[in-house]
Each structure stands twice: as structure tokens, then as C-alpha cells.
PDB file of C-alpha atoms and ligand atoms in Angstrom:
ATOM      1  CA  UNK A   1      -2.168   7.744  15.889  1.00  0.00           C
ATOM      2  CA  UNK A   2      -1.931  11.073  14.741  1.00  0.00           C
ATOM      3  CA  UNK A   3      -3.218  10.455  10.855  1.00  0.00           C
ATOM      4  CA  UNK A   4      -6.118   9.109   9.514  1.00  0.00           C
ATOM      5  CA  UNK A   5      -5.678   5.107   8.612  1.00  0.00           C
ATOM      6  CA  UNK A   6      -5.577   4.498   5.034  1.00  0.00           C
ATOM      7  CA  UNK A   7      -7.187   1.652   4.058  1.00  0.00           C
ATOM      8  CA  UNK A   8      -6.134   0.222   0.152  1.00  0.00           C
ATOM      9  CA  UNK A   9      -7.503  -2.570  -2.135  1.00  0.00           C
ATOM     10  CA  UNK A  10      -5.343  -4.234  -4.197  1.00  0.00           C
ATOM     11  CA  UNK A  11      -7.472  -6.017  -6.357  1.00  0.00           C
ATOM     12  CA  UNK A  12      -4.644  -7.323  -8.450  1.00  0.00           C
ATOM     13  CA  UNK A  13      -5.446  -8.814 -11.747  1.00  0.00           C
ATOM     14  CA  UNK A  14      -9.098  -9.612 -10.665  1.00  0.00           C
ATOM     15  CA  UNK A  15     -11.693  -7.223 -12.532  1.00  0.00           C
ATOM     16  CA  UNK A  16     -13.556  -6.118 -14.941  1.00  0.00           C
ATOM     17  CA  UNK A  17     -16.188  -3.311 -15.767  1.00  0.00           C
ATOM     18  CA  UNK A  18     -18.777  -5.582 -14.255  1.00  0.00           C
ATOM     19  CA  UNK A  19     -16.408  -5.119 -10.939  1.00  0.00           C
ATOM     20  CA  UNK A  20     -17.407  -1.153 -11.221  1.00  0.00           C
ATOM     21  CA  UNK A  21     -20.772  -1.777  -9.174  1.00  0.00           C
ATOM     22  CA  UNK A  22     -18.450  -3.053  -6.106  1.00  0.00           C
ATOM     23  CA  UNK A  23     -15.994   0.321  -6.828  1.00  0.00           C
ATOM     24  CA  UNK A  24     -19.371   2.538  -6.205  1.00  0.00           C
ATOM     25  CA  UNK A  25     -20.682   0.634  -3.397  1.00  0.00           C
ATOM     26  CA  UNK A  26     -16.970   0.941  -1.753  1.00  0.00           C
ATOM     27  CA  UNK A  27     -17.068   4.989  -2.574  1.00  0.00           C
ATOM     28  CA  UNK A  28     -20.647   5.521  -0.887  1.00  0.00           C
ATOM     29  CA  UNK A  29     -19.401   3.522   2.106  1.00  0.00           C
ATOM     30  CA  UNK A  30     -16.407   5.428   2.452  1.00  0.00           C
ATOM     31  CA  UNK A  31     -18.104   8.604   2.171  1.00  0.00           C
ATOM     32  CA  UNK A  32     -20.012   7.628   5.554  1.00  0.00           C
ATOM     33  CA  UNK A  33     -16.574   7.029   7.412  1.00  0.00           C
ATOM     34  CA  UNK A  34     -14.859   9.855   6.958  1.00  0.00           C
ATOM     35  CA  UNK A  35     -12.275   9.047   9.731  1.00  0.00           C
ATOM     36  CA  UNK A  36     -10.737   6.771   7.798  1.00  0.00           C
ATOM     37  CA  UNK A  37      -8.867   7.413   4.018  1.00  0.00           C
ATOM     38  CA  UNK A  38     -10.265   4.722   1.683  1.00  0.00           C
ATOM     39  CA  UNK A  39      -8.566   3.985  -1.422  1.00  0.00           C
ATOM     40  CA  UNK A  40      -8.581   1.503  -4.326  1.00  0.00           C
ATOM     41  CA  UNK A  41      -6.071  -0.055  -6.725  1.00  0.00           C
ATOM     42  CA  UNK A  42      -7.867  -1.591  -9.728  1.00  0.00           C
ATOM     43  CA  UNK A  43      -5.961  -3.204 -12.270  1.00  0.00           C
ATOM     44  CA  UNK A  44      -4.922  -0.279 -15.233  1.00  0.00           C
ATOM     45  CA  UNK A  45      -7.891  -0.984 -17.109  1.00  0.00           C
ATOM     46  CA  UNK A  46     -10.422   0.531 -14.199  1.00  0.00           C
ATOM     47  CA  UNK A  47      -8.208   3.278 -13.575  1.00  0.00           C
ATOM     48  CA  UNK A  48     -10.161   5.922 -15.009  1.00  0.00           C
ATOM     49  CA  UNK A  49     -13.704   4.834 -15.087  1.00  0.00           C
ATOM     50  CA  UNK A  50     -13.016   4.076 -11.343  1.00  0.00           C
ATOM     51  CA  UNK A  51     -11.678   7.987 -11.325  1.00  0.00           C
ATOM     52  CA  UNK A  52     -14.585   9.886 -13.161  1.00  0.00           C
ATOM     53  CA  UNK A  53     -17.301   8.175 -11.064  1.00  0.00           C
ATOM     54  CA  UNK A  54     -15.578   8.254  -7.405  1.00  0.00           C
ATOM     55  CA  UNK A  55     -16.356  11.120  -5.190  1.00  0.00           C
ATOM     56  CA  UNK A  56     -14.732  10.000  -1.800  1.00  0.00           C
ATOM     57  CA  UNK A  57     -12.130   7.322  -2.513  1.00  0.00           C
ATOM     58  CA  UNK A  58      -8.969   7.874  -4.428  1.00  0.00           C
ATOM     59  CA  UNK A  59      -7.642   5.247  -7.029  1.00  0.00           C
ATOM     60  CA  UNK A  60      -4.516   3.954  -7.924  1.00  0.00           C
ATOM     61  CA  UNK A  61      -2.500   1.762 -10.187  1.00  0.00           C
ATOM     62  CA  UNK A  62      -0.076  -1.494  -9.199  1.00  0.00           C
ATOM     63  CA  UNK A  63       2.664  -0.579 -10.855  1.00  0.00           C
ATOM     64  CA  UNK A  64       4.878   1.714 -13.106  1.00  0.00           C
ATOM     65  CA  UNK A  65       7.410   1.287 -15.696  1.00  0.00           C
ATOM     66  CA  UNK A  66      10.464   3.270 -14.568  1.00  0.00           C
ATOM     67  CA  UNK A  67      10.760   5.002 -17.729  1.00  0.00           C
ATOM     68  CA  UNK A  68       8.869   8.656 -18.702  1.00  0.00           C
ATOM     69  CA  UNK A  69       7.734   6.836 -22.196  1.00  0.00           C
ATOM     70  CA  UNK A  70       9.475   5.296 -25.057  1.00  0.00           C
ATOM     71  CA  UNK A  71       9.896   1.631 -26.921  1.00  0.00           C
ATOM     72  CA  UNK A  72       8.511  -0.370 -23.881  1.00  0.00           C
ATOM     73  CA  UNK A  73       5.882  -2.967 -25.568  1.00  0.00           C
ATOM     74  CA  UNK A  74       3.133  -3.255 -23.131  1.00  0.00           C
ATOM     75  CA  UNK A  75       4.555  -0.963 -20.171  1.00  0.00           C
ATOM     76  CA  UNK A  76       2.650   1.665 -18.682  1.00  0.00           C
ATOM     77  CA  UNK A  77       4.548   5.168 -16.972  1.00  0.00           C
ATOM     78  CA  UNK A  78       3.347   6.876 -13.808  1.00  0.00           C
ATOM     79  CA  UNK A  79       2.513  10.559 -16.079  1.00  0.00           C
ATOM     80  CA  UNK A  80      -0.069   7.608 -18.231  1.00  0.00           C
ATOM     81  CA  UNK A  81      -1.636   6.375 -14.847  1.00  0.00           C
ATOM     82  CA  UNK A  82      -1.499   9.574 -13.087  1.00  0.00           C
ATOM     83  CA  UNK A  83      -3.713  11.163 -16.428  1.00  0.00           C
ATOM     84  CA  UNK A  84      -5.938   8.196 -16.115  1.00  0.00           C
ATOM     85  CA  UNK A  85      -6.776   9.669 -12.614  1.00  0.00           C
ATOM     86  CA  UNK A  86      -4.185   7.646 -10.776  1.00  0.00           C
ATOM     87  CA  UNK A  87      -2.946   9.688  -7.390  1.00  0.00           C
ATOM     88  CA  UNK A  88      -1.030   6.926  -5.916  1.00  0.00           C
ATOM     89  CA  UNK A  89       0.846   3.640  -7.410  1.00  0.00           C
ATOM     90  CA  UNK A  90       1.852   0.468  -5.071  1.00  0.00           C
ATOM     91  CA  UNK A  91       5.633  -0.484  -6.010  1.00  0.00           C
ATOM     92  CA  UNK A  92       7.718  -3.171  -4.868  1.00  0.00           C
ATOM     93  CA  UNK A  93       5.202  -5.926  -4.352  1.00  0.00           C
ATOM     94  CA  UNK A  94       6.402  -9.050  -3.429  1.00  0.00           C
ATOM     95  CA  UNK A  95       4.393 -10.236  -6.566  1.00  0.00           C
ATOM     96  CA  UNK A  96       6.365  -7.861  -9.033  1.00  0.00           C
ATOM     97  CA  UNK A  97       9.627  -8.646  -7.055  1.00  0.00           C
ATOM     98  CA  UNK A  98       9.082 -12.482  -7.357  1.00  0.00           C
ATOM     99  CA  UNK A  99       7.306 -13.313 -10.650  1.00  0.00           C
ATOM    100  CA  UNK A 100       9.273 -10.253 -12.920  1.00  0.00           C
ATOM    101  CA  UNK A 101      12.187 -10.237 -10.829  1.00  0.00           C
ATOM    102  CA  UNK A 102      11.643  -6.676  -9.603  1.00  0.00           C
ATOM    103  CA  UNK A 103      14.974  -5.729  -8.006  1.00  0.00           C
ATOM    104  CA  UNK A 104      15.521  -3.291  -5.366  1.00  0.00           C
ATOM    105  CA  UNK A 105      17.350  -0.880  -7.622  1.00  0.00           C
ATOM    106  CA  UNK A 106      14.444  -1.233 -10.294  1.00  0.00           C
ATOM    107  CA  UNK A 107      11.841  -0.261  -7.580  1.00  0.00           C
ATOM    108  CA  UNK A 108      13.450   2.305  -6.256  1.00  0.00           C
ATOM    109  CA  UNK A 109      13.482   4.067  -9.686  1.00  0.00           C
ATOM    110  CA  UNK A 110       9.924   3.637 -10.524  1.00  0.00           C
ATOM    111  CA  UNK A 111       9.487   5.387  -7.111  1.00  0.00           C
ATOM    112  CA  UNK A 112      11.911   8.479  -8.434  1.00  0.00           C
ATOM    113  CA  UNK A 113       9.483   8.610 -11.546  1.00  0.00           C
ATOM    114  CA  UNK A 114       6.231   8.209  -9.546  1.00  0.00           C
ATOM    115  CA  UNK A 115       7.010  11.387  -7.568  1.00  0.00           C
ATOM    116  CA  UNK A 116       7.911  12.738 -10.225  1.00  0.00           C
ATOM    117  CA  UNK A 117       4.779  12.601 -12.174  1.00  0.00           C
ATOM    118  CA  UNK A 118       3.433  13.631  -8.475  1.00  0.00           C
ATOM    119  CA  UNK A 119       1.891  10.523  -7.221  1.00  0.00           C
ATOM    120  CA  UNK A 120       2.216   9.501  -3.719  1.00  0.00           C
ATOM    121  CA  UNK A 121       3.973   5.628  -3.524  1.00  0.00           C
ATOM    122  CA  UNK A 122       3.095   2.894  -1.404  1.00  0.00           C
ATOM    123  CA  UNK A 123       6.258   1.186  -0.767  1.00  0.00           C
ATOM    124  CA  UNK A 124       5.750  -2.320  -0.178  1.00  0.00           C
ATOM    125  CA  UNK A 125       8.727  -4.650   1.836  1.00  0.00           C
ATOM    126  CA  UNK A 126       8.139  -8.375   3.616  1.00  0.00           C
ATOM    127  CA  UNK A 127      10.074 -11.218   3.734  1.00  0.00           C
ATOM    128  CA  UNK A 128       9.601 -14.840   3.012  1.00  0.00           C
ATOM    129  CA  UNK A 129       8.819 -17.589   5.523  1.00  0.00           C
ATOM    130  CA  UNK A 130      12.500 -18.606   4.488  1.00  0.00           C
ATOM    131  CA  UNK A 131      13.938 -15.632   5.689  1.00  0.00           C
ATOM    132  CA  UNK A 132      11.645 -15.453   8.821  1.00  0.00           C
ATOM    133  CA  UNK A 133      12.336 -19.026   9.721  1.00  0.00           C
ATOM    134  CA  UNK A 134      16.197 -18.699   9.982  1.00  0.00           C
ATOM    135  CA  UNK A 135      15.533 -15.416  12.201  1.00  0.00           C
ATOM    136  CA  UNK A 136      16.588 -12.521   9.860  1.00  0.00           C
ATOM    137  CA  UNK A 137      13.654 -11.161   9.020  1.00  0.00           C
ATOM    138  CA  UNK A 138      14.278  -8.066  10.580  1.00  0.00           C
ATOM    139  CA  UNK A 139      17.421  -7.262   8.466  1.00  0.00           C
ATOM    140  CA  UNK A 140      15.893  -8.059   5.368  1.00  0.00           C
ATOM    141  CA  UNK A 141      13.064  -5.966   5.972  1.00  0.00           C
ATOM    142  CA  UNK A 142      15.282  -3.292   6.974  1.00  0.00           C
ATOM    143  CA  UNK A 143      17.990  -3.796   3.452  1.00  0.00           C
ATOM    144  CA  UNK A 144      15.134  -4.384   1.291  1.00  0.00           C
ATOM    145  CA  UNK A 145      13.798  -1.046   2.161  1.00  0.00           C
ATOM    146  CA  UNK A 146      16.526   1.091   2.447  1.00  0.00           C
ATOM    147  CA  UNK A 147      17.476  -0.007  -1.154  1.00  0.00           C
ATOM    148  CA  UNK A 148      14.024   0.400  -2.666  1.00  0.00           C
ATOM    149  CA  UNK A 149      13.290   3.627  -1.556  1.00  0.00           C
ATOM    150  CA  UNK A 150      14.946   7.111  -2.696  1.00  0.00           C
ATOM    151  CA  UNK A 151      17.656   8.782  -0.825  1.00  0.00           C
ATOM    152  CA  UNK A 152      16.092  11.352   1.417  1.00  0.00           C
ATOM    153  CA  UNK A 153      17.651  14.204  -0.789  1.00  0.00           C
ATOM    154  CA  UNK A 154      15.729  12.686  -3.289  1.00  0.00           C
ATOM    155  CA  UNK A 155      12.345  12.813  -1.882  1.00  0.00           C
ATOM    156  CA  UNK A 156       9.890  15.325  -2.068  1.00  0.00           C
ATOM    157  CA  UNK A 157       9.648  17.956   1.233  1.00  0.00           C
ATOM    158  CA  UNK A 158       6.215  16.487   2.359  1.00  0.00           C
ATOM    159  CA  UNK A 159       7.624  12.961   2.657  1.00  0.00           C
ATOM    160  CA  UNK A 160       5.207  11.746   4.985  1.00  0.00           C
ATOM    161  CA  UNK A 161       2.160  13.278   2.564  1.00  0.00           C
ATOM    162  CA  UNK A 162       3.678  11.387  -0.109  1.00  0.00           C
ATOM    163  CA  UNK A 163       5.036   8.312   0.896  1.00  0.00           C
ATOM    164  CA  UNK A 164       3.095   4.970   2.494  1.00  0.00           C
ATOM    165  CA  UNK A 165       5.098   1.899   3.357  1.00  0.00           C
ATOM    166  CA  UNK A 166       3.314  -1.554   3.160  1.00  0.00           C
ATOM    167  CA  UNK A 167       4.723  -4.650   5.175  1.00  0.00           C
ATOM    168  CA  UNK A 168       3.556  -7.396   3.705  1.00  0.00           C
ATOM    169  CA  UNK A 169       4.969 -10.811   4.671  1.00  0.00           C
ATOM    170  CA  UNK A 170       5.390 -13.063   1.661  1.00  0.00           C
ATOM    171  CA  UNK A 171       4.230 -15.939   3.951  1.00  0.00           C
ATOM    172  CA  UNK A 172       1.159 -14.310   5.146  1.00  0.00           C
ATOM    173  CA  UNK A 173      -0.436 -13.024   1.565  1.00  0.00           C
ATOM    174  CA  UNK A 174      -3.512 -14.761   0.766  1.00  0.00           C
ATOM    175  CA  UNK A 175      -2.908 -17.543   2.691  1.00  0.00           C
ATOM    176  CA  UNK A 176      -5.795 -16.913   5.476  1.00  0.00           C
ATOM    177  CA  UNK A 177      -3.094 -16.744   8.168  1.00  0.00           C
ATOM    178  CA  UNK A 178      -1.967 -13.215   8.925  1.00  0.00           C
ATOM    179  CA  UNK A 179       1.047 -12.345  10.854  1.00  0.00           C
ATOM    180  CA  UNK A 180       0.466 -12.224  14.713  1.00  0.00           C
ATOM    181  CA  UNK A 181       0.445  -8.724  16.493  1.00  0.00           C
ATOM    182  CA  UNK A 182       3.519  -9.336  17.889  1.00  0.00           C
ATOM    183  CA  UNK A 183       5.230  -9.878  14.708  1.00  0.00           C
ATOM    184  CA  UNK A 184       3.548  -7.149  13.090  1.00  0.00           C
ATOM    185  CA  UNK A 185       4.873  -4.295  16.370  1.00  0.00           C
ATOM    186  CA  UNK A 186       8.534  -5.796  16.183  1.00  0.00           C
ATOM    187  CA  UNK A 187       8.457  -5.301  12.226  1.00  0.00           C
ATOM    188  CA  UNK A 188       6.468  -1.227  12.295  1.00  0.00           C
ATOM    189  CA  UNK A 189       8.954  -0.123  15.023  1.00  0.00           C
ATOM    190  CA  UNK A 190      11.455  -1.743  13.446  1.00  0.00           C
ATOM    191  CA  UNK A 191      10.303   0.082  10.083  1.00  0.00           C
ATOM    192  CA  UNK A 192       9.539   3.726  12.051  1.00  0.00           C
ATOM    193  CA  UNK A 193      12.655   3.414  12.986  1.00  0.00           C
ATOM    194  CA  UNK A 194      14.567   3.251   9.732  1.00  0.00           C
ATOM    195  CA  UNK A 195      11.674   6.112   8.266  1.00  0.00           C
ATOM    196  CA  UNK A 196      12.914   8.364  11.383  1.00  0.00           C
ATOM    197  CA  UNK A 197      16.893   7.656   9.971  1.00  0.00           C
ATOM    198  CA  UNK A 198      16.624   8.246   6.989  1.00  0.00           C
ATOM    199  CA  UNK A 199      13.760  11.594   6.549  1.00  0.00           C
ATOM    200  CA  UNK A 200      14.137  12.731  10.243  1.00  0.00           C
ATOM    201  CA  UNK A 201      11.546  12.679  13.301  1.00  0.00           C
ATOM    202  CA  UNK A 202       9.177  14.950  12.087  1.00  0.00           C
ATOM    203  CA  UNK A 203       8.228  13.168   8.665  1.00  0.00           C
ATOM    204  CA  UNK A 204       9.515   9.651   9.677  1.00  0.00           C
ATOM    205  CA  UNK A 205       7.169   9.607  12.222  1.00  0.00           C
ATOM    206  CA  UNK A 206       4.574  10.766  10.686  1.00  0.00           C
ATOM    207  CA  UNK A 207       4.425   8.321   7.357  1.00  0.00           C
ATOM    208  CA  UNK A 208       2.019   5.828   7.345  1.00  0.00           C
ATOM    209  CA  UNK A 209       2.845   1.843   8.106  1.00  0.00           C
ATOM    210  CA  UNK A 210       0.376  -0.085   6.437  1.00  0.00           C
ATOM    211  CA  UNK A 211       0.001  -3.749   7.163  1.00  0.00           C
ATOM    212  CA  UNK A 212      -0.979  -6.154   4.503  1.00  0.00           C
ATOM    213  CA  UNK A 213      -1.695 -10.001   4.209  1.00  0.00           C
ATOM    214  CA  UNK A 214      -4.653 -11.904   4.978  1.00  0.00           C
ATOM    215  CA  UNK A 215      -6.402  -8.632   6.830  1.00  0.00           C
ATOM    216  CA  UNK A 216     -10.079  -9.701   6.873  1.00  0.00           C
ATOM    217  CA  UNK A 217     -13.219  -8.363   9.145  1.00  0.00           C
ATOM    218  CA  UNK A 218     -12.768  -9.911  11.595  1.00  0.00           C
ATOM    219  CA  UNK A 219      -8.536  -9.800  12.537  1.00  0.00           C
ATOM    220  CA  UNK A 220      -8.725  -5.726  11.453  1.00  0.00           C
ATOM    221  CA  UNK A 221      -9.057  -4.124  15.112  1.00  0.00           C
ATOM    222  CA  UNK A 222      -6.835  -6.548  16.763  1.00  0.00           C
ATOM    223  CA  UNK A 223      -4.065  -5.121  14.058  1.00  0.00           C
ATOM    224  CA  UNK A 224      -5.120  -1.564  13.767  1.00  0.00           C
ATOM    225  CA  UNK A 225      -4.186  -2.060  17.743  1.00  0.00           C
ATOM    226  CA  UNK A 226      -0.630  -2.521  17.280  1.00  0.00           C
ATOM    227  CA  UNK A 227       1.551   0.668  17.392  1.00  0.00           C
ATOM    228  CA  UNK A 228       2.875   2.109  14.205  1.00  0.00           C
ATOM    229  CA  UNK A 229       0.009   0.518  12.061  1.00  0.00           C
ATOM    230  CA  UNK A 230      -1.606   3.147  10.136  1.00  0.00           C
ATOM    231  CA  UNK A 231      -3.978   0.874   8.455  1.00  0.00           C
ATOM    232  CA  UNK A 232      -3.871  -1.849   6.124  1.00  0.00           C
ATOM    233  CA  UNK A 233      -3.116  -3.133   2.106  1.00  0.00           C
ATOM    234  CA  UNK A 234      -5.853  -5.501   1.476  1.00  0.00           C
ATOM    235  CA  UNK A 235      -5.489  -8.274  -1.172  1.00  0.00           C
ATOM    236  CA  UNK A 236      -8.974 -10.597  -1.604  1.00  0.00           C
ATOM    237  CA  UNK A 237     -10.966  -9.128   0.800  1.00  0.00           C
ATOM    238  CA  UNK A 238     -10.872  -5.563  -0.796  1.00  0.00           C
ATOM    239  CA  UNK A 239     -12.868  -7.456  -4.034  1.00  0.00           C
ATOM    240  CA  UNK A 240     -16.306  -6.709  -2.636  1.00  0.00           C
ATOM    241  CA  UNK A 241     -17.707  -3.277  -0.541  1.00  0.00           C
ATOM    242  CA  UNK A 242     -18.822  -5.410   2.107  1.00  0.00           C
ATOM    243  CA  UNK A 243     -15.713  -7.674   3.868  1.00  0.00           C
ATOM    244  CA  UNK A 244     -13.482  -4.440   2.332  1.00  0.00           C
ATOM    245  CA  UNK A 245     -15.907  -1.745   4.422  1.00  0.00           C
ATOM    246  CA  UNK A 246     -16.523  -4.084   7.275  1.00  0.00           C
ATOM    247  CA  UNK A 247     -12.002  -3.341   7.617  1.00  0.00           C
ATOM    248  CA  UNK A 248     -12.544  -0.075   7.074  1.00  0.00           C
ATOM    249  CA  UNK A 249     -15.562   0.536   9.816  1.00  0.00           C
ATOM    250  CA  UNK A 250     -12.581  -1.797  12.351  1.00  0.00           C
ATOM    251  CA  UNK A 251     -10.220   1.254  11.180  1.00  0.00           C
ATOM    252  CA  UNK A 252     -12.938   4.233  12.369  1.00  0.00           C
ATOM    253  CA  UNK A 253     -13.641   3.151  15.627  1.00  0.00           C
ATOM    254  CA  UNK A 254     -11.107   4.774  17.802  1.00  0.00           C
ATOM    255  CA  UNK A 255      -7.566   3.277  18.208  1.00  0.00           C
ATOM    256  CA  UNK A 256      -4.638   4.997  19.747  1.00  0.00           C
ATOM    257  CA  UNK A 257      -1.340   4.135  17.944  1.00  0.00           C
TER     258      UNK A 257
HETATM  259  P1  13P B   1      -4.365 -10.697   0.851  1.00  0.00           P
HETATM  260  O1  13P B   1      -5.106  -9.644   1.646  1.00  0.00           O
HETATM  261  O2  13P B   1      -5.228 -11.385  -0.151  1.00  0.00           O
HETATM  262  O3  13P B   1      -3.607 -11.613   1.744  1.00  0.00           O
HETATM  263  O4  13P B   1      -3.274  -9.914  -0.038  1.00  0.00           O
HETATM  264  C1  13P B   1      -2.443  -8.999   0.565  1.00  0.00           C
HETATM  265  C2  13P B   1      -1.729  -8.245  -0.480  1.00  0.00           C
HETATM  266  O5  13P B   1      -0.861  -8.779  -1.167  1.00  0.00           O
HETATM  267  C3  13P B   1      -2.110  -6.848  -0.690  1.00  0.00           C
HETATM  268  O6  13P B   1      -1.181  -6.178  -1.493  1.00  0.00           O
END
């Protein structure tokens, strides 16, 4: 592979200022394997502590409201998370999509304000074990994505710098079963292929393919393997330095995508 793998926590709604320690410990780490991008996404609340104290990893946010500002009780816009220190948001989670009903449309204009306020997006797509079971996986993936993200004459010129798409299969979050490499190659070529549509061969083929769902220690180098994986979204075990770095060191040693 051409870029560095990028290597994200998620840490969802798990964390508090006691969970800084583990943010520092994951920032020294990183700083001793350079070859690889680390970056974390604490819940809102760490945002900026997480920002003043890092020197090597970036931080992120979850989510974005859609909106620049206005009457939104208890929403949060990408200029707020990007002054917090933000410099990327995930969007499109199957979480957000499933428990507040995220549509495709909705996603795909919190990614127009994200870029806006100059964050880079991590796009996340994946279907259900539903959808993979009745063999149609594939052209979900493929619809879900083209409708979330932003025309191409919408994006910003450095595409590739700015955007990061996630597959995550629904059926394969925390469940301790991750997809198997075969599943994961059909689904990134099917995805660099769409990315090379729709913003052309030199920036679709450069943008990142993260995989995500039950990536652990111990499964990372037999994924990072797999062409068109630029490195992984990591739900639980991103919540301490040590099973998160032990992905990241699997990500540094050399693999040829
Ligand atoms: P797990 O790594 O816990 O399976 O979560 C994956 C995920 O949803 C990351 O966004």
C-alpha cells in the first residue's frame, strides 16, 4: 500500500477523564511507530483535553449535527468539535444509522458540513447479517455508500487526504467474530471500485479502506494482508494502549496492499 495505515479508536460512549491515562499511554506508543497514523475518537467530552495533551495522535469526534448552529437541544456541529481540537469525525455508523435512524441523505449532509468546517470524514458503510445472508451484501454496501457520501463536485480537491471509508459489518461489531479475509477483499475491491467511479483513479485509489469489527491483536496482520485495507476502526479493543497498540505494531510491520 502506498499510504500509511490509519489505525482509529472508537471508544464510543465508554470514558471518562479517568480514561485520559490510557489516551497518553496510546500517544507515547504511537509516537514510537511512526509508520503507522494513530488516531482516537473519544466521546465529545474528551475531545479537547485529549487535544491539548496529544503530541503524535490526532483526535476526533463520533458524530456531527448537520446543521452550522442553531435551536438543536443537545446537538453538537463539526466548527464546535473541530474548535475542541477535533480534525476528523466518524459519520454514518451503523450505531447512529440504527438506534437514531440516521438516513443516508442525513449522513451525507453532516459529511457536506464536516468538510466544510475542514475536517477529514470517516465514512462508515456495512450491512447486516440479514442482508449478507440473502446474498446482497455487495449492493447494499455499494447504495448505502454512494448515497451517504457527497457528489464528487462536492468534495474537496484532496479527496483522498480528506476522506476515509470504514466497512464495518453490522454482524461482525463487537461480537468477537470478525469478517473472514475473503469477505473483507470482495467488499474493499468492491468499495475501491466505486471510490475510483465516482473521484477518478488518482484519488479513488488512493483513499483509505479501513476495516472495522471485532479487529483484536491477534486477527490484525491476517487483515492488514488483504488488498485495499488501509488499516482498521477499532471498537473495544481501542479502550486500553495495550490490545489498541499491540493492532497498531500488526499495522507497522511491513504489508504490501
Ligand atoms: P468492535 O471493534 O468492538 O467490534 O467495534 C467496531 C466498531 O464499531 C468500530 O467503529
Amino acid at each position: 500500500m502506498t499510504r500509511r495505515p490509519y489505525i482509529v479508536g472508537n471508544w464510543k460512549m465508554h470514558g471518562t477523564r479517568a480514561m485520559l491515562s490510557e489516551a497518553r499511554a496510546i500517544d507515547r506508543a504511537a509516537q514510537r511507530h511512526m509508520k503507522v497514523e494513530v488516531a482516537i475518537a473519544p466521546p465529545y467530552t474528551l475531545i479537547h483535553a485529549i487535544h491539548r495533551e496529544a503530541e503524535q495522535i490526532a483526535v476526533g469526534a463520533q458524530d456531527c449535527h448537520q446543521a452550522d448552529g442553531g435551536a438543536h437541544t443537545g446537538d453538537v456541529s463539526a466548527a464546535m468539535i473541530a474548535d475542541a481540537g477535533a480534525k476528523f469525525v466518524i459519520l454514518g455508523h451503523s450505531e447512529r444509522r440504527q438506534m437514531h435512524g440516521e438516513s443516508d441523505a442525513l449522513v451525507r449532509a453532516k459529511a457536506e458540513s464536516a468538510l466544510a468546517a475542514g475536517l477529514r470524514i470517516i465514512m462508515c458503510c456495512g450491512e447486516s447479517a440479514e442482508t449478507r445472508e440473502s446474498g446482497k451484501a455487495v449492493a447494499f454496501v455499494k447504495r448505502q455508500l454512494k448515497a451517504s457520501l457527497p457528489p464528487a463536485d462536492a468534495m474537496p480537491a484532496d479527496v483522498a487526504e480528506r476522506l476515509t471509508i470504514a466497512y464495518e459489518p453490522i454482524w461482525a461489531i463487537g461480537t468477537g467474530t470478525a469478517a473472514t479475509t475473503d469477505d473483507i477483499a470482495e467488499m474493499h475491491g468492491v468499495i475501491r471500485a466505486l471510490l475510483v467511479d465516482l473521484f477518478g483513479p488518482e484519488q479513488g485509489a488512493e483513499v483509505r479502506i479501513l476495516y472495522g469489527g471485532s479487529v483484536k491483536p491477534d486477527n490484525a496482520a491476517a487483515i492488514f494482508a488483504v488488498p485495499d485495507v488501509g488499516g482498521a476502526l477499532v471498537g473495544g479493543a481501542s479502550l486500553t494502549a495495550d490490545s489498541f497498540m499491540g493492532i497498531a505494531l500488526a499495522a507497522s510491520e511491513p504489508f504490501e496492499n
